[in-house]
Coordinates of C-alpha atoms in Angstrom, one line a residue:
R89 CA 0.4 -10.5 12.9
L90 CA -1.7 -8.4 15.3
A91 CA -4.8 -10.3 14.4
E92 CA -3.0 -13.7 15.0
R93 CA -2.0 -12.5 18.4
G94 CA -5.6 -11.5 19.3
R95 CA -4.8 -7.8 19.3
I96 CA -7.5 -7.0 16.8
D97 CA -10.5 -8.5 14.9
L98 CA -10.3 -7.8 11.2
D99 CA -14.1 -7.7 11.1
A100 CA -14.3 -5.1 13.9
P101 CA -15.3 -1.5 13.0
V102 CA -12.4 0.9 12.5
S103 CA -14.1 3.1 15.0
S104 CA -13.6 0.5 17.7
V105 CA -9.9 1.4 17.6
V106 CA -9.8 5.0 16.1
R107 CA -12.4 6.6 18.3
D108 CA -13.2 9.7 16.1
F109 CA -13.4 7.8 12.8
P110 CA -16.8 8.9 11.5
Y111 CA -17.9 5.8 9.6
P112 CA -19.1 3.0 12.0
E113 CA -20.0 0.8 9.1
I114 CA -16.5 0.4 7.8
T115 CA -14.4 -2.5 9.2
I116 CA -10.7 -3.1 9.1
R117 CA -11.3 -5.9 6.5
H118 CA -13.2 -3.5 4.3
C119 CA -10.1 -1.2 4.2
L120 CA -7.7 -4.2 3.6
Q121 CA -9.8 -5.3 0.6
H122 CA -10.5 -1.9 -0.8
V123 CA -14.3 -2.2 -0.4
S124 CA -14.7 0.5 2.3
G125 CA -16.5 3.0 0.1
L126 CA -13.6 5.5 0.6
P127 CA -12.5 7.0 -2.7
S128 CA -9.1 6.5 -4.4
G129 CA -6.3 8.9 -3.4
P130 CA -6.5 11.0 -6.6
E131 CA -10.3 11.2 -6.3
F132 CA -10.1 12.2 -2.6
F133 CA -7.6 14.9 -3.0
G134 CA -9.1 16.1 -6.3
R135 CA -12.5 16.6 -4.6
H136 CA -11.0 18.3 -1.5
P137 CA -8.1 20.5 -2.8
E138 CA -8.4 22.5 0.5
I139 CA -6.4 19.8 2.3
R140 CA -3.4 20.3 0.1
A141 CA -3.8 24.0 -0.1
S142 CA -3.7 24.5 3.7
H143 CA -0.6 22.3 4.3
E144 CA 2.8 22.4 2.8
V145 CA 3.1 18.6 3.2
V146 CA 0.0 16.5 3.9
G147 CA 0.4 13.6 6.3
N148 CA -1.9 11.1 8.0
P149 CA -3.1 13.5 10.7
E150 CA -4.4 15.9 8.1
V151 CA -6.3 13.2 6.3
M152 CA -7.8 11.7 9.4
S153 CA -8.7 15.1 10.8
F154 CA -10.5 16.0 7.6
L155 CA -12.4 12.7 7.6
S156 CA -13.5 13.2 11.2
R157 CA -14.4 16.9 10.8
E158 CA -16.1 16.8 7.4
R159 CA -17.3 13.2 7.1
P160 CA -17.3 13.3 3.2
A161 CA -19.9 11.0 1.6
L162 CA -18.7 7.5 0.8
D163 CA -18.7 6.3 -2.8
G164 CA -21.0 3.4 -1.9
D165 CA -21.9 1.1 0.9
P166 CA -19.0 -0.9 2.3
G167 CA -18.6 -4.3 0.7
T168 CA -20.5 -3.5 -2.4
R169 CA -17.8 -2.3 -4.8
F170 CA -14.0 -2.7 -5.2
V171 CA -12.3 0.7 -5.5
Y172 CA -8.6 0.7 -4.8
S173 CA -8.3 3.3 -2.0
N174 CA -5.0 4.5 -0.6
I175 CA -7.1 6.5 1.8
G176 CA -8.2 3.2 3.4
F177 CA -4.6 2.3 4.0
I178 CA -3.9 5.6 5.6
V179 CA -6.8 4.7 7.9
L180 CA -5.2 1.3 8.6
A181 CA -1.8 2.9 9.5
T182 CA -3.7 5.0 12.1
V183 CA -5.4 1.8 13.4
I184 CA -1.9 0.3 13.9
E185 CA -0.6 3.4 15.7
D186 CA -3.7 3.6 18.0
L187 CA -3.6 -0.1 18.7
T188 CA 0.1 -0.4 19.4
G189 CA 0.8 3.0 20.9
E190 CA 3.8 3.2 18.5
S191 CA 4.4 5.3 15.4
Y192 CA 3.6 3.4 12.2
A193 CA 7.4 3.4 11.3
S194 CA 8.3 1.8 14.7
A195 CA 5.5 -0.8 14.5
L196 CA 6.3 -1.8 11.0
S197 CA 10.0 -2.1 11.9
R198 CA 9.2 -4.3 15.0
H199 CA 6.5 -6.5 13.5
V200 CA 7.6 -6.8 9.8
F201 CA 11.1 -5.5 8.9
E202 CA 13.1 -7.0 11.8
P203 CA 11.4 -10.5 11.7
A204 CA 11.9 -10.7 7.9
G205 CA 15.5 -9.6 8.1
M206 CA 14.9 -6.4 6.1
T207 CA 17.9 -4.5 7.5
G208 CA 17.9 -1.8 4.8
T209 CA 14.2 -0.8 4.9
V210 CA 12.7 2.1 6.7
V211 CA 9.6 4.3 6.6
L212 CA 10.5 7.8 5.3
D213 CA 9.5 11.0 7.1
G214 CA 7.7 12.7 4.3
G215 CA 8.3 12.9 0.5
V216 CA 10.5 10.8 -1.8
E217 CA 13.5 13.0 -2.2
P218 CA 16.6 12.0 -0.2
G219 CA 16.7 14.1 3.0
P220 CA 16.6 13.9 6.8
G221 CA 15.8 10.4 8.0
A222 CA 16.4 8.8 4.6
P223 CA 18.8 5.9 4.4
S224 CA 22.2 6.5 2.8
G225 CA 22.3 5.5 -0.8
L226 CA 18.6 6.3 -1.4
A227 CA 18.3 6.7 -5.2
C228 CA 16.7 9.8 -6.6
A229 CA 13.5 9.4 -8.6
Y230 CA 13.4 10.5 -12.3
V231 CA 10.5 11.2 -14.6
R232 CA 10.4 11.8 -18.4
E233 CA 9.9 15.5 -19.1
D234 CA 10.5 17.3 -22.5
G235 CA 12.3 14.2 -23.8
A236 CA 14.8 14.0 -21.0
W237 CA 15.0 12.3 -17.6
T238 CA 14.5 14.9 -14.9
R239 CA 14.8 14.5 -11.1
V240 CA 11.3 14.7 -9.6
G241 CA 12.3 17.5 -7.3
R242 CA 13.3 19.6 -10.2
A243 CA 10.4 18.7 -12.6
D244 CA 7.5 20.9 -13.5
P245 CA 5.7 21.6 -10.2
D246 CA 2.4 21.8 -11.9
A247 CA 2.8 18.2 -13.0
W248 CA 4.9 16.8 -10.2
G249 CA 4.4 19.1 -7.2
F250 CA 2.0 16.5 -5.7
V251 CA 4.9 14.2 -5.0
R252 CA 6.2 16.4 -2.2
A253 CA 2.8 17.9 -1.2
L254 CA 1.2 14.5 -0.6
G255 CA 4.4 12.7 0.3
G256 CA 3.9 12.8 4.1
T257 CA 1.3 10.0 4.3
V258 CA 2.2 6.5 5.3
G259 CA 0.4 3.2 5.2
D260 CA -0.4 3.9 1.5
G261 CA 3.3 4.1 0.9
G262 CA 6.3 5.9 2.5
A263 CA 8.6 3.0 2.9
T264 CA 11.9 2.6 1.1
G265 CA 14.4 -0.2 1.0
T266 CA 16.4 -2.5 -1.2
V267 CA 15.3 -5.1 -3.8
R268 CA 17.0 -7.7 -1.6
D269 CA 14.8 -6.7 1.3
L270 CA 11.7 -6.8 -0.8
A271 CA 12.6 -10.4 -1.8
R272 CA 13.2 -11.2 1.8
F273 CA 9.7 -10.0 2.7
G274 CA 8.3 -12.3 0.0
H275 CA 10.3 -15.3 1.3
A276 CA 9.3 -14.6 4.9
L277 CA 5.6 -14.6 3.8
A278 CA 5.8 -17.8 1.9
S279 CA 7.9 -19.6 4.6
G280 CA 5.7 -18.8 7.5
D281 CA 8.2 -16.5 9.2
L282 CA 5.8 -13.6 9.2
V283 CA 2.3 -15.1 9.3
S284 CA 0.8 -18.5 9.9
A285 CA -0.3 -20.9 7.1
A286 CA -3.9 -20.1 7.9
S287 CA -3.3 -16.3 7.6
L288 CA -1.5 -16.8 4.3
R289 CA -4.5 -18.8 3.0
S290 CA -6.8 -16.0 4.0
M291 CA -4.6 -13.5 2.1
L292 CA -5.0 -15.7 -1.0
E293 CA -8.8 -16.1 -0.7
S294 CA -10.6 -14.0 -3.3
L295 CA -12.7 -11.1 -2.2
R296 CA -16.5 -11.6 -2.4
L297 CA -18.8 -8.6 -2.4
V298 CA -21.9 -8.6 -0.3
D299 CA -23.9 -9.9 -3.4
G300 CA -21.6 -12.9 -3.6
T301 CA -19.7 -11.9 -6.7
I302 CA -15.9 -12.0 -7.0
P303 CA -14.6 -8.9 -8.8
D304 CA -12.1 -10.1 -11.5
D305 CA -11.4 -6.8 -13.2
V306 CA -9.5 -5.2 -10.3
T307 CA -6.3 -4.5 -12.2
Y308 CA -4.4 -4.8 -15.5
V309 CA -3.3 -8.4 -15.1
P310 CA -5.9 -11.1 -14.8
S311 CA -6.4 -11.3 -11.0
T312 CA -8.7 -11.1 -8.1
F313 CA -8.1 -9.4 -4.8
G314 CA -7.4 -11.2 -1.6
L315 CA -6.5 -9.7 1.8
G316 CA -4.3 -6.7 1.1
T317 CA -2.9 -8.3 -2.1
Y318 CA -3.7 -9.2 -5.7
V319 CA -4.1 -12.9 -6.4
M320 CA -3.5 -14.6 -9.8
P321 CA -5.8 -17.3 -11.2
G322 CA -5.2 -20.6 -9.4
G323 CA -4.8 -18.9 -6.0
D324 CA -1.0 -19.7 -5.6
I325 CA 0.5 -16.3 -6.6
L326 CA 0.1 -13.2 -4.6
W327 CA 1.5 -9.9 -5.9
H328 CA 1.4 -6.2 -5.6
T329 CA 3.1 -3.3 -7.4
G330 CA 3.4 0.4 -6.4
D331 CA 4.6 3.7 -7.7
W332 CA 5.1 7.2 -6.5
G333 CA 6.7 9.9 -8.6
G334 CA 9.4 8.2 -10.6
Y335 CA 9.7 5.2 -8.3
R336 CA 8.3 1.8 -9.2
A337 CA 8.4 -1.5 -7.2
G338 CA 6.7 -4.9 -7.4
L339 CA 6.7 -8.2 -5.5
F340 CA 5.4 -11.6 -6.8
V341 CA 5.3 -14.6 -4.5
N342 CA 4.4 -18.1 -5.6
V343 CA 3.5 -19.9 -2.4
S344 CA 3.4 -23.3 -4.1
N345 CA 6.9 -23.4 -5.5
G346 CA 8.6 -20.8 -3.3
V347 CA 9.6 -18.6 -6.2
V348 CA 9.8 -14.9 -5.3
V349 CA 10.4 -12.1 -7.9
A350 CA 11.0 -8.5 -6.8
Y351 CA 11.9 -5.4 -8.7
A352 CA 12.5 -1.7 -8.0
L353 CA 13.1 1.2 -10.4
N354 CA 13.9 4.9 -9.8
R355 CA 12.5 6.1 -13.1
A356 CA 9.1 5.6 -14.7
P357 CA 9.5 3.1 -17.6
T358 CA 8.1 4.0 -21.0
D359 CA 7.2 0.4 -21.8
Y360 CA 6.4 -2.7 -19.8
A361 CA 7.5 -5.5 -22.2
W362 CA 9.6 -7.0 -19.4
F363 CA 6.6 -7.5 -17.2
G364 CA 5.7 -10.7 -19.1
T365 CA 9.1 -12.1 -18.2
I366 CA 8.3 -11.6 -14.5
L367 CA 5.1 -13.5 -14.9
E368 CA 7.0 -16.4 -16.6
L369 CA 9.6 -16.5 -13.8
V370 CA 7.1 -16.5 -10.9
N371 CA 5.3 -19.4 -12.6
G372 CA 8.5 -21.4 -12.7
G373 CA 9.4 -20.6 -16.3

């Protein structure tokens, strides 16, 4: 929406907005398409444990400050390789804040949640456990531990402590809402209420690396990657899933027939046999 209004050029360097961003070669589009060269979240925090060690809860300022101060080496030249990077989306959240002068939560509410009618969706203020700032009725997340379902906040901290410690970042996650709201978002995308037809087409256009190849091994379902979203063969279905702690969510939008399928879970499933049914539904089955 900001690009449509001329507020930003997706091919502009991130550093043209975030002045102390230390990689002038990385553009906003690179981050949107996960070809920035920035590592995945687990890789990044695994290589730099001092970030988590020095903060009770890590948020966007801590990540951005570390990038600016230490300028860790990229995993490759931007545009040469697809590597799903939540770090890149933390960068994009900072771009939105610096561009609009608003918090990420406020900007998302004004530009996305309100226009799409997502009345029950907010950006949380750190972590996934119900607490200050969380909407009433927020479900607790559960994980399987020693044969039983255990609330994430009470689970083994060695295995699940990262959920709270790294739960302060946004852009890569941090939003919560209802399944109905997630479906509303999908319908708003497909109907043109959020973005123009031209922008929607650009979202569905498969990523090409600088050598001209289209990565087709980007995830566990046959798909390519578009602009911020996965795209199924045929180019009519955009989709994305997410997980954090025991939470799982997914959205599938068929722009040709208007079918939208959304789901949300508050415990990590032990099998995904139902996933095939979702694919049948979104294809009109």
